[in-house]
CSV table of C-alpha atoms in Angstrom, one decimal:
chain,number,residue,atom,x,y,z
W,426,UNK,CA,155.9,134.3,-132.7
W,427,UNK,CA,153.4,136.5,-134.0
W,428,UNK,CA,151.1,136.0,-137.0
W,429,UNK,CA,152.9,135.8,-140.1
W,430,UNK,CA,151.3,138.1,-142.7
W,431,UNK,CA,150.4,136.7,-146.1
W,432,UNK,CA,152.3,138.0,-149.1
W,433,UNK,CA,149.6,140.2,-151.0
W,434,UNK,CA,150.7,139.0,-154.2
W,435,UNK,CA,149.7,135.4,-153.7
W,436,UNK,CA,146.7,136.2,-151.3
W,437,UNK,CA,145.1,138.5,-154.4
W,438,UNK,CA,144.3,135.7,-156.9
W,439,UNK,CA,145.0,132.3,-155.1
W,440,UNK,CA,143.4,130.3,-158.0
W,441,UNK,CA,145.5,131.4,-160.6
W,442,UNK,CA,148.9,129.9,-159.7
W,443,UNK,CA,150.1,126.5,-159.1
W,444,UNK,CA,150.8,126.0,-154.9
W,445,UNK,CA,154.3,125.1,-155.5
W,446,UNK,CA,154.6,128.9,-156.9
W,447,UNK,CA,152.3,130.3,-154.1
W,448,UNK,CA,154.4,128.5,-151.4
W,449,UNK,CA,157.9,130.0,-152.9
W,450,UNK,CA,156.2,133.5,-153.0
W,451,UNK,CA,155.3,133.2,-149.2
W,452,UNK,CA,158.9,131.7,-148.6
W,453,UNK,CA,160.7,134.5,-150.0
W,454,UNK,CA,159.0,136.9,-147.7
W,455,UNK,CA,158.9,134.5,-144.6
W,456,UNK,CA,162.0,132.1,-144.6
W,457,UNK,CA,163.5,131.5,-141.6
W,458,UNK,CA,167.2,132.5,-140.9
W,459,UNK,CA,168.9,129.4,-139.7
W,460,UNK,CA,172.9,129.0,-139.5
W,461,UNK,CA,173.0,126.2,-142.1
W,462,UNK,CA,170.9,128.0,-144.8
W,463,UNK,CA,172.4,130.0,-147.7
W,464,UNK,CA,171.1,133.4,-147.9
W,465,UNK,CA,168.9,134.5,-150.7
W,466,UNK,CA,170.9,134.6,-153.8
W,467,UNK,CA,173.9,132.7,-152.4
W,468,UNK,CA,174.9,128.8,-153.1
W,469,UNK,CA,174.1,126.3,-150.5
W,470,UNK,CA,177.0,124.5,-149.1
W,471,UNK,CA,176.6,120.8,-149.3
W,472,UNK,CA,178.6,120.2,-146.3
W,473,UNK,CA,176.6,122.4,-144.2
W,474,UNK,CA,173.3,121.0,-145.5
W,475,UNK,CA,174.4,117.4,-145.0
W,476,UNK,CA,175.7,118.3,-141.4
W,477,UNK,CA,172.5,119.8,-140.4
W,478,UNK,CA,170.3,117.4,-141.9
W,479,UNK,CA,172.1,114.7,-139.8
W,480,UNK,CA,171.9,116.5,-136.6
W,481,UNK,CA,168.0,117.4,-137.6
W,482,UNK,CA,167.4,113.7,-137.5
W,483,UNK,CA,165.0,113.2,-134.3
W,484,UNK,CA,166.2,116.8,-133.1
W,485,UNK,CA,164.8,120.1,-133.0
W,486,UNK,CA,166.2,123.0,-134.8
W,487,UNK,CA,166.7,125.0,-131.4
W,488,UNK,CA,168.5,122.1,-130.1
W,489,UNK,CA,170.6,121.5,-133.0
W,490,UNK,CA,171.6,125.0,-133.8
W,491,UNK,CA,174.4,125.5,-131.1
W,492,UNK,CA,175.8,122.1,-132.0
W,493,UNK,CA,176.1,122.7,-135.9
W,494,UNK,CA,177.9,126.2,-134.8
W,495,UNK,CA,180.2,124.1,-132.6
W,496,UNK,CA,181.0,121.1,-135.2
W,497,UNK,CA,181.6,124.3,-138.2
W,498,UNK,CA,184.0,125.9,-135.9
W,499,UNK,CA,186.0,122.9,-134.7
W,500,UNK,CA,185.6,121.3,-138.5
W,501,UNK,CA,185.1,123.6,-141.1
W,502,UNK,CA,185.1,121.5,-144.0
W,503,UNK,CA,184.6,117.7,-144.4
W,504,UNK,CA,188.1,116.9,-145.0
W,505,UNK,CA,188.6,118.4,-141.3
W,506,UNK,CA,185.8,116.3,-139.8
W,507,UNK,CA,187.2,113.3,-141.7
W,508,UNK,CA,190.5,113.8,-140.1
W,509,UNK,CA,189.4,114.0,-136.6
W,510,UNK,CA,189.5,111.7,-133.9
W,511,UNK,CA,186.1,109.9,-133.2
W,512,UNK,CA,186.9,110.3,-129.6
W,513,UNK,CA,186.5,114.0,-130.4
W,514,UNK,CA,183.5,113.9,-132.8
W,515,UNK,CA,181.6,111.9,-130.2
W,516,UNK,CA,182.3,114.3,-127.2
W,517,UNK,CA,181.3,117.2,-129.3
W,518,UNK,CA,178.1,115.1,-130.1
W,519,UNK,CA,177.3,114.6,-126.4
W,520,UNK,CA,173.9,115.5,-125.4
W,521,UNK,CA,172.5,115.3,-129.0
W,522,UNK,CA,171.4,111.9,-128.6
W,523,UNK,CA,171.2,109.0,-131.2
W,524,UNK,CA,174.6,108.6,-131.0
W,525,UNK,CA,174.8,106.3,-134.0
W,526,UNK,CA,174.4,109.3,-136.3
W,527,UNK,CA,177.7,110.9,-134.9
W,528,UNK,CA,179.5,107.8,-135.6
W,529,UNK,CA,177.8,107.4,-139.3
W,530,UNK,CA,178.4,111.1,-139.7
W,531,UNK,CA,182.2,110.6,-139.0
W,532,UNK,CA,182.5,107.6,-141.3
W,533,UNK,CA,180.5,109.2,-144.1
W,534,UNK,CA,183.0,112.3,-143.8
W,535,UNK,CA,186.1,109.8,-144.0
W,536,UNK,CA,184.4,108.3,-147.3
W,537,UNK,CA,183.3,111.5,-148.9
W,538,UNK,CA,186.9,112.7,-148.3
W,539,UNK,CA,188.6,109.7,-149.7
W,540,UNK,CA,186.6,108.5,-152.3
W,541,UNK,CA,185.2,111.8,-153.8
W,542,UNK,CA,188.0,114.0,-153.1
W,543,UNK,CA,186.0,116.0,-150.4
W,544,UNK,CA,183.2,116.8,-153.0
W,545,UNK,CA,179.5,115.4,-152.0
W,546,UNK,CA,178.2,113.2,-154.7
W,547,UNK,CA,175.1,114.9,-156.3
W,548,UNK,CA,173.3,111.7,-157.5
W,549,UNK,CA,170.6,110.6,-154.8
W,550,UNK,CA,171.8,106.9,-155.0
W,551,UNK,CA,175.6,107.6,-154.5
W,552,UNK,CA,174.3,110.1,-151.3
W,553,UNK,CA,172.3,107.1,-150.1
W,554,UNK,CA,175.5,104.7,-150.1
W,555,UNK,CA,176.8,107.0,-147.7
W,556,UNK,CA,176.8,105.9,-143.7
W,557,UNK,CA,173.7,107.4,-142.1
W,558,UNK,CA,172.0,108.8,-145.1
W,559,UNK,CA,168.6,107.5,-146.0
W,560,UNK,CA,165.8,108.2,-148.3
W,561,UNK,CA,164.9,111.9,-146.6
W,562,UNK,CA,168.4,113.0,-146.1
W,563,UNK,CA,169.7,112.2,-149.8
W,564,UNK,CA,166.9,113.9,-151.2
W,565,UNK,CA,167.4,117.1,-149.0
W,566,UNK,CA,171.2,117.2,-150.0
W,567,UNK,CA,170.7,116.7,-153.8
W,568,UNK,CA,167.7,119.2,-153.7
W,569,UNK,CA,168.8,122.1,-151.4
W,570,UNK,CA,172.7,121.8,-152.5
W,571,UNK,CA,172.3,120.8,-156.0
W,572,UNK,CA,168.9,122.1,-156.9
W,573,UNK,CA,167.8,118.4,-158.0
W,574,UNK,CA,164.5,117.9,-158.7
W,575,UNK,CA,163.7,115.7,-155.4
W,576,UNK,CA,161.4,116.0,-152.6
W,577,UNK,CA,162.5,116.1,-148.9
W,578,UNK,CA,159.7,115.1,-146.6
W,579,UNK,CA,160.6,115.9,-142.9
W,580,UNK,CA,157.9,115.8,-140.2
W,581,UNK,CA,156.6,119.4,-140.9
W,582,UNK,CA,156.4,118.9,-144.7
W,583,UNK,CA,154.4,115.3,-143.6
W,584,UNK,CA,152.0,117.4,-141.6
W,585,UNK,CA,151.3,120.2,-144.1
W,586,UNK,CA,150.8,117.5,-146.8
W,587,UNK,CA,148.7,115.5,-144.9
W,588,UNK,CA,146.4,118.4,-144.1
W,589,UNK,CA,146.8,119.8,-147.8
W,590,UNK,CA,145.4,116.4,-149.4
W,591,UNK,CA,143.3,115.6,-146.3
W,592,UNK,CA,145.1,112.2,-146.0
W,593,UNK,CA,143.3,110.2,-143.4
W,594,UNK,CA,146.0,107.4,-143.2
W,595,UNK,CA,148.1,107.4,-140.1
W,596,UNK,CA,151.3,108.0,-139.6
W,597,UNK,CA,154.0,106.4,-140.2
W,598,UNK,CA,151.9,104.2,-142.8
W,599,UNK,CA,151.0,107.3,-144.6
W,600,UNK,CA,154.7,108.4,-145.3
W,601,UNK,CA,155.1,106.9,-149.0
W,602,UNK,CA,151.9,108.3,-149.8
W,603,UNK,CA,152.8,111.8,-148.7
W,604,UNK,CA,155.9,111.7,-150.3
W,605,UNK,CA,154.2,110.6,-153.8
W,606,UNK,CA,151.8,113.7,-153.2
W,607,UNK,CA,154.7,115.8,-152.8
W,608,UNK,CA,156.0,115.0,-156.0
W,609,UNK,CA,152.9,116.3,-157.7
W,610,UNK,CA,153.2,120.1,-156.0
W,611,UNK,CA,157.0,120.0,-156.9
W,612,UNK,CA,157.7,123.4,-159.1
W,613,UNK,CA,159.8,123.0,-162.2
W,614,UNK,CA,162.6,125.1,-160.5
W,615,UNK,CA,164.0,126.0,-157.2
W,616,UNK,CA,163.5,122.5,-155.7
W,617,UNK,CA,165.7,123.2,-152.9
W,618,UNK,CA,163.6,126.2,-152.1
W,619,UNK,CA,160.4,124.2,-152.1
W,620,UNK,CA,161.9,121.8,-150.0
W,621,UNK,CA,162.9,124.3,-147.2
W,622,UNK,CA,159.4,126.2,-147.9
W,623,UNK,CA,157.3,123.3,-147.0
W,624,UNK,CA,159.7,122.9,-143.6
W,625,UNK,CA,159.2,126.6,-142.8
W,626,UNK,CA,155.5,126.4,-143.5
W,627,UNK,CA,155.0,123.4,-141.1
W,628,UNK,CA,157.0,125.4,-138.6
W,629,UNK,CA,155.5,128.5,-138.8
W,630,UNK,CA,152.0,128.4,-140.0
W,631,UNK,CA,150.9,124.8,-140.5
W,632,UNK,CA,151.7,123.9,-136.8
W,633,UNK,CA,150.8,121.0,-134.7
W,634,UNK,CA,148.4,122.5,-132.7
W,635,UNK,CA,146.0,125.5,-133.7
W,636,UNK,CA,147.6,126.0,-137.0
W,637,UNK,CA,146.9,129.6,-138.4
W,638,UNK,CA,145.1,128.8,-141.5
W,639,UNK,CA,144.1,132.3,-142.2
W,640,UNK,CA,148.0,133.3,-142.9
W,641,UNK,CA,148.5,130.1,-144.9
W,642,UNK,CA,149.2,130.6,-148.8
W,643,UNK,CA,147.5,127.3,-149.3
W,644,UNK,CA,144.1,127.9,-147.7
W,645,UNK,CA,142.4,128.2,-151.0
W,646,UNK,CA,143.3,124.7,-151.9
W,647,UNK,CA,144.0,123.1,-148.4
W,648,UNK,CA,141.2,120.2,-148.3
W,649,UNK,CA,141.6,119.8,-144.6
W,650,UNK,CA,140.9,123.5,-144.1
W,651,UNK,CA,137.9,123.6,-146.4
W,652,UNK,CA,136.9,120.5,-144.6
W,653,UNK,CA,137.3,121.9,-141.1
W,654,UNK,CA,139.6,119.0,-139.9
W,655,UNK,CA,142.9,120.6,-140.1
W,656,UNK,CA,143.7,120.5,-136.5
W,657,UNK,CA,142.8,116.9,-136.4
W,658,UNK,CA,145.5,115.8,-139.0
W,659,UNK,CA,147.8,114.2,-139.5
W,660,UNK,CA,146.6,111.2,-137.7
W,661,UNK,CA,149.2,108.9,-135.9
W,662,UNK,CA,149.3,105.6,-134.7
W,663,UNK,CA,148.9,104.8,-131.1
W,664,UNK,CA,152.3,104.6,-129.7
W,665,UNK,CA,153.4,101.6,-127.2
W,666,UNK,CA,154.2,102.0,-123.7
W,667,UNK,CA,157.7,102.5,-123.0
W,668,UNK,CA,159.2,99.5,-120.9
W,669,UNK,CA,161.1,100.4,-117.7
W,670,UNK,CA,164.6,99.0,-117.2
W,671,UNK,CA,166.7,99.2,-114.4
W,672,UNK,CA,170.5,98.7,-113.3
W,673,UNK,CA,173.2,99.9,-111.2
W,674,UNK,CA,176.3,102.2,-111.9
W,675,UNK,CA,179.8,102.1,-110.3
W,676,UNK,CA,181.4,105.7,-110.1
W,677,UNK,CA,184.9,105.4,-108.6
W,678,UNK,CA,187.5,108.0,-108.4
W,679,UNK,CA,191.2,107.7,-107.5
W,680,UNK,CA,192.9,110.0,-104.5
W,681,UNK,CA,193.5,112.4,-107.5
W,682,UNK,CA,189.8,112.8,-108.7
W,683,UNK,CA,189.9,111.0,-111.7
W,684,UNK,CA,187.0,108.8,-112.9
W,685,UNK,CA,187.3,105.2,-114.0
W,686,UNK,CA,185.2,105.1,-117.6
W,687,UNK,CA,185.1,102.2,-119.9
W,688,UNK,CA,183.8,102.3,-123.6
W,689,UNK,CA,180.3,100.9,-124.6
W,690,UNK,CA,180.4,98.2,-127.4
W,691,UNK,CA,180.5,100.2,-131.1
W,692,UNK,CA,177.2,98.5,-132.1
W,693,UNK,CA,173.9,99.0,-130.1
W,694,UNK,CA,172.7,101.9,-128.0
W,695,UNK,CA,175.2,104.5,-127.1
W,696,UNK,CA,177.5,102.8,-129.1
W,697,UNK,CA,181.1,103.8,-128.8
W,698,UNK,CA,180.5,106.5,-125.9
W,699,UNK,CA,182.2,106.3,-122.5
W,700,UNK,CA,180.3,105.2,-119.4
W,701,UNK,CA,181.3,104.3,-115.7
W,702,UNK,CA,181.1,100.5,-115.1
W,703,UNK,CA,177.4,99.4,-115.0
W,704,UNK,CA,175.5,96.1,-114.4
W,705,UNK,CA,173.3,95.0,-116.9
W,706,UNK,CA,169.7,96.4,-117.4
W,707,UNK,CA,166.6,94.5,-116.1
W,708,UNK,CA,163.4,94.7,-114.8
W,709,UNK,CA,164.6,95.1,-111.2
W,710,UNK,CA,167.3,96.8,-109.3
W,711,UNK,CA,170.0,94.4,-108.5
W,712,UNK,CA,170.1,93.6,-105.0
W,713,UNK,CA,173.6,94.9,-103.1
W,714,UNK,CA,174.9,91.3,-103.5
W,715,UNK,CA,173.8,91.2,-107.0
W,716,UNK,CA,175.2,94.6,-107.8
W,717,UNK,CA,178.8,94.0,-105.9
W,718,UNK,CA,178.8,91.0,-108.2
W,719,UNK,CA,178.8,93.5,-111.1
W,720,UNK,CA,181.3,96.2,-109.6
W,721,UNK,CA,184.5,96.3,-111.4
W,722,UNK,CA,186.6,95.4,-108.2
W,723,UNK,CA,185.9,95.2,-104.6
W,724,UNK,CA,186.0,98.8,-102.9
W,725,UNK,CA,184.1,100.7,-100.3
W,726,UNK,CA,181.2,101.0,-102.2
W,727,UNK,CA,178.5,103.4,-101.1
W,728,UNK,CA,174.8,103.6,-102.8
W,729,UNK,CA,173.8,107.3,-103.1
W,730,UNK,CA,170.1,108.3,-102.2
W,731,UNK,CA,167.7,108.4,-105.2
W,732,UNK,CA,167.4,106.8,-108.6
W,733,UNK,CA,168.6,108.5,-111.9
W,734,UNK,CA,166.0,108.4,-114.7
W,735,UNK,CA,166.6,108.8,-118.2
W,736,UNK,CA,163.9,108.4,-121.2
W,737,UNK,CA,165.1,106.8,-124.4
W,738,UNK,CA,163.4,106.7,-127.3
W,739,UNK,CA,161.9,103.2,-126.8
W,740,UNK,CA,162.2,102.3,-123.2
W,741,UNK,CA,163.0,104.3,-119.8
W,742,UNK,CA,166.0,103.8,-117.5
W,743,UNK,CA,166.2,103.8,-113.9
W,744,UNK,CA,169.6,103.5,-112.1
W,745,UNK,CA,171.0,103.4,-108.7
W,746,UNK,CA,174.4,104.8,-108.2
W,747,UNK,CA,177.3,103.4,-106.0
W,748,UNK,CA,180.0,105.7,-105.6
W,749,UNK,CA,183.7,104.7,-104.2
W,750,UNK,CA,187.2,106.3,-103.5
W,751,UNK,CA,190.3,104.0,-104.5
W,752,UNK,CA,193.9,104.2,-104.6
W,753,UNK,CA,194.5,101.6,-107.2
W,754,UNK,CA,193.9,101.2,-111.0
W,755,UNK,CA,191.1,99.3,-112.5
W,756,UNK,CA,191.3,96.4,-114.9
W,757,UNK,CA,190.5,95.6,-118.3
W,758,UNK,CA,189.5,98.1,-121.1
W,759,UNK,CA,188.8,101.2,-118.6
W,760,UNK,CA,190.5,104.7,-118.4
W,761,UNK,CA,191.2,106.8,-115.8
W,762,UNK,CA,189.9,110.4,-116.8
W,763,UNK,CA,191.1,113.3,-114.7
W,764,UNK,CA,188.1,115.3,-113.4
W,765,UNK,CA,189.1,118.3,-115.3
W,766,UNK,CA,188.8,116.7,-118.7
W,767,UNK,CA,185.1,115.1,-118.1
W,768,UNK,CA,183.4,117.9,-119.7
W,769,UNK,CA,185.4,117.1,-123.1
W,770,UNK,CA,184.9,113.0,-122.6
W,771,UNK,CA,182.4,111.2,-125.1
W,772,UNK,CA,179.7,110.9,-122.2
W,773,UNK,CA,176.2,110.7,-123.2
W,774,UNK,CA,173.4,112.7,-121.1
W,775,UNK,CA,172.3,109.8,-119.0
W,776,UNK,CA,176.1,109.0,-118.0
W,777,UNK,CA,176.9,112.6,-117.1
W,778,UNK,CA,173.7,112.4,-114.9
W,779,UNK,CA,175.0,109.4,-112.9
W,780,UNK,CA,178.3,111.3,-112.5
W,781,UNK,CA,176.6,114.1,-111.0
W,782,UNK,CA,174.5,112.0,-108.7
W,783,UNK,CA,177.5,110.4,-107.8
W,784,UNK,CA,178.9,113.9,-106.6
W,785,UNK,CA,180.8,115.2,-109.2
W,786,UNK,CA,178.8,118.6,-110.3
W,787,UNK,CA,181.0,120.8,-111.8
W,788,UNK,CA,182.9,118.3,-114.1
W,789,UNK,CA,179.6,116.7,-115.1
W,790,UNK,CA,176.5,118.6,-114.5
W,791,UNK,CA,173.9,117.8,-116.7
W,792,UNK,CA,171.0,119.8,-118.2
W,793,UNK,CA,168.8,118.3,-115.9
W,794,UNK,CA,168.4,115.7,-113.2
W,795,UNK,CA,165.5,113.8,-112.2
W,796,UNK,CA,165.9,111.8,-109.0
W,797,UNK,CA,162.8,109.6,-107.7
W,798,UNK,CA,163.0,109.0,-104.0
W,799,UNK,CA,162.8,105.5,-103.4
């Protein structure tokens, strides 16, 4: 992306106006056009603001955009989302990750529809009582949708604030202090625009690497710029190494090509999503005999070459895939899903990788499959 020019009116006399007003002037000229963002002069839709903020938790704007558009097409209002089947919501969410967000999204929509007559509450404390809505999301919805005098400090805003005030304390420990400092910059009006302006400044100018300080409307007041340390902030605590877990998956099809799937427990990782039967995950791959003890039933299981690898936030997973074709049915809480219905099934990305590795390329093709030869 090219350099963003500074608004002449704010650059000419940077010391005569408050930082919040300077930022709003810059935002009026350089704001990003995003599918959930109201155009200048338009009132923000609380449903769109809330939906986008839930999707943007742990997700980039580029990744969330297509999902947001798809959700609006399927469920244009909070009432329609509340009336949807959870499986349909999970299926539409598949690939976006952090699936607890989708379950909370559905539950929150039902609360808004039933307890608030389809209108999102304006009060931050009431918003925080909605499933999946934390301090940041409540502040963002209140500020952007209703103009409340709240600050919403996302990762972009944290970076901007840490540099503006030259905060040396590492993240995430510095989060409370950065939020307090953000309040000191909040203008008397346009709180929602200020929140979005902070986000845009971090995305366009105050980037993680090589920030474009010369084009920044705050360069005259930024302490990190004055000290020459902008590219070194914010400091972050060292990340812990991700542990590695291993397991086996069992992909079985009937004579018509339907695939046997089961639902994961509602609570925990990938809760409520579908998967092929799997062994427990441990430090080592199960031996062939151990794997057969975890298989859903006896069959002519063949182990596919290679290993499917997937990275979660806190650990990495490697899975060996066993495949079989049978004529009977599976016991327990399992379902045979026709192959043509797999694209619409609530399958997370890692499970689609596994189906792909088992030889189901068209119905379950993932965006990327990483195979490591053994």
